[in-house]
Amino acid sequence: MADKKLPQFRCYAGNIRFFTEAATDDKSVFYYNDLVQSPAEMKRLFDLMSFEPAEGKTVPSLSDMESQWAEVAAKSRGQYDKNQAAGGGSKTKDAPLDFKFHQRNLTDPEKMKAWRYLNRVLTDEEFALLERFEPPAHIPKASLFQRIADFF
């Protein structure tokens, strides 16, 4: 929602729907901010994915990941900043764990527009995956006019 355009936000809801509709019970939820802050959470993802190491390599242990975490994170942020150069570079370069940067740039009505949209298109099960992001206690249903306005 960083660009304040709700139609482009649909892929976010689509990812949630894809997860909940996956035809398997062998699945797990991972949140980006947990993955980039916690070697243990990243290791949990690696273990779930059962990555086969390249020839001559071994699967990293948690202690390996912890010892290389800061270096790998710095390289990743450098690559991200390079990839975002056309748009002025990473907006959180000096605060890489600031996961609310874009959210602070939204007005309260823009935030409510996003929550209304998600509340409208997601099932209760899907919406529950967003509880950690503290949705408003009551999300008013949008009028037809609001729904049309939200689309643009």
PDB file of C-alpha atoms in Angstrom, residues 59-128:
ATOM      1  CA  VAL A  59      23.223 -27.262   5.068  1.00  0.00           C
ATOM      2  CA  PRO A  60      24.095 -24.419   7.447  1.00  0.00           C
ATOM      3  CA  SER A  61      23.511 -24.999  11.126  1.00  0.00           C
ATOM      4  CA  LEU A  62      21.801 -22.412  13.276  1.00  0.00           C
ATOM      5  CA  SER A  63      25.157 -21.402  14.748  1.00  0.00           C
ATOM      6  CA  ASP A  64      26.546 -20.966  11.202  1.00  0.00           C
ATOM      7  CA  MET A  65      23.621 -18.744  10.315  1.00  0.00           C
ATOM      8  CA  GLU A  66      23.944 -16.728  13.523  1.00  0.00           C
ATOM      9  CA  SER A  67      27.664 -16.126  12.978  1.00  0.00           C
ATOM     10  CA  GLN A  68      27.118 -14.904   9.392  1.00  0.00           C
ATOM     11  CA  TRP A  69      23.831 -13.080   9.984  1.00  0.00           C
ATOM     12  CA  ALA A  70      25.112  -9.493  10.140  1.00  0.00           C
ATOM     13  CA  GLU A  71      27.338  -9.924   7.065  1.00  0.00           C
ATOM     14  CA  VAL A  72      24.609 -11.545   4.958  1.00  0.00           C
ATOM     15  CA  ALA A  73      22.086  -8.906   6.053  1.00  0.00           C
ATOM     16  CA  ALA A  74      24.444  -6.076   5.060  1.00  0.00           C
ATOM     17  CA  LYS A  75      24.978  -7.646   1.618  1.00  0.00           C
ATOM     18  CA  SER A  76      21.241  -8.118   1.157  1.00  0.00           C
ATOM     19  CA  ARG A  77      20.486  -4.501   2.096  1.00  0.00           C
ATOM     20  CA  GLY A  78      23.223  -3.304  -0.272  1.00  0.00           C
ATOM     21  CA  GLN A  79      21.702  -5.278  -3.135  1.00  0.00           C
ATOM     22  CA  TYR A  80      18.226  -4.003  -2.303  1.00  0.00           C
ATOM     23  CA  ASP A  81      19.459  -0.405  -2.254  1.00  0.00           C
ATOM     24  CA  LYS A  82      21.141  -0.970  -5.637  1.00  0.00           C
ATOM     25  CA  ASN A  83      17.947  -2.493  -7.088  1.00  0.00           C
ATOM     26  CA  GLN A  84      15.895   0.438  -5.785  1.00  0.00           C
ATOM     27  CA  ALA A  85      18.296   3.097  -7.129  1.00  0.00           C
ATOM     28  CA  ALA A  86      15.875   4.256  -9.844  1.00  0.00           C
ATOM     29  CA  GLY A  87      13.363   5.163  -7.128  1.00  0.00           C
ATOM     30  CA  GLY A  88      15.910   6.946  -4.960  1.00  0.00           C
ATOM     31  CA  GLY A  89      17.275   3.900  -3.145  1.00  0.00           C
ATOM     32  CA  SER A  90      16.056   2.089  -0.075  1.00  0.00           C
ATOM     33  CA  LYS A  91      13.903   4.303   2.116  1.00  0.00           C
ATOM     34  CA  THR A  92      14.974   2.439   5.250  1.00  0.00           C
ATOM     35  CA  LYS A  93      18.703   2.177   4.529  1.00  0.00           C
ATOM     36  CA  ASP A  94      19.624   3.737   7.868  1.00  0.00           C
ATOM     37  CA  ALA A  95      16.928   1.818   9.792  1.00  0.00           C
ATOM     38  CA  PRO A  96      16.598  -1.597   8.103  1.00  0.00           C
ATOM     39  CA  LEU A  97      14.337  -2.987  10.801  1.00  0.00           C
ATOM     40  CA  ASP A  98      11.834  -0.136  10.481  1.00  0.00           C
ATOM     41  CA  PHE A  99       8.918  -2.178   9.187  1.00  0.00           C
ATOM     42  CA  LYS A 100       6.395   0.627   9.621  1.00  0.00           C
ATOM     43  CA  PHE A 101       8.084   3.186   7.362  1.00  0.00           C
ATOM     44  CA  HIS A 102       5.475   3.064   4.602  1.00  0.00           C
ATOM     45  CA  GLN A 103       2.618   2.715   7.072  1.00  0.00           C
ATOM     46  CA  ARG A 104       3.572   6.043   8.687  1.00  0.00           C
ATOM     47  CA  ASN A 105       3.211   7.719   5.294  1.00  0.00           C
ATOM     48  CA  LEU A 106      -0.451   6.725   5.075  1.00  0.00           C
ATOM     49  CA  THR A 107      -3.221   8.856   6.470  1.00  0.00           C
ATOM     50  CA  ASP A 108      -5.749   7.266   8.804  1.00  0.00           C
ATOM     51  CA  PRO A 109      -8.371   7.176   6.001  1.00  0.00           C
ATOM     52  CA  GLU A 110      -5.848   5.446   3.685  1.00  0.00           C
ATOM     53  CA  LYS A 111      -5.064   2.853   6.374  1.00  0.00           C
ATOM     54  CA  MET A 112      -8.769   2.276   6.953  1.00  0.00           C
ATOM     55  CA  LYS A 113      -9.262   1.872   3.188  1.00  0.00           C
ATOM     56  CA  ALA A 114      -6.708  -0.963   3.190  1.00  0.00           C
ATOM     57  CA  TRP A 115      -8.268  -2.640   6.237  1.00  0.00           C
ATOM     58  CA  ARG A 116     -11.780  -2.342   4.756  1.00  0.00           C
ATOM     59  CA  TYR A 117     -10.555  -3.924   1.542  1.00  0.00           C
ATOM     60  CA  LEU A 118      -8.862  -6.822   3.345  1.00  0.00           C
ATOM     61  CA  ASN A 119     -11.875  -7.330   5.595  1.00  0.00           C
ATOM     62  CA  ARG A 120     -14.124  -7.444   2.526  1.00  0.00           C
ATOM     63  CA  VAL A 121     -12.078  -9.855   0.384  1.00  0.00           C
ATOM     64  CA  LEU A 122     -10.601 -12.230   2.975  1.00  0.00           C
ATOM     65  CA  THR A 123     -12.383 -14.942   4.915  1.00  0.00           C
ATOM     66  CA  ASP A 124     -12.226 -14.868   8.718  1.00  0.00           C
ATOM     67  CA  GLU A 125      -9.508 -17.543   8.608  1.00  0.00           C
ATOM     68  CA  GLU A 126      -7.456 -15.501   6.146  1.00  0.00           C
ATOM     69  CA  PHE A 127      -7.978 -12.235   8.011  1.00  0.00           C
ATOM     70  CA  ALA A 128      -6.828 -13.911  11.255  1.00  0.00           C
TER      71      ALA A 128
END
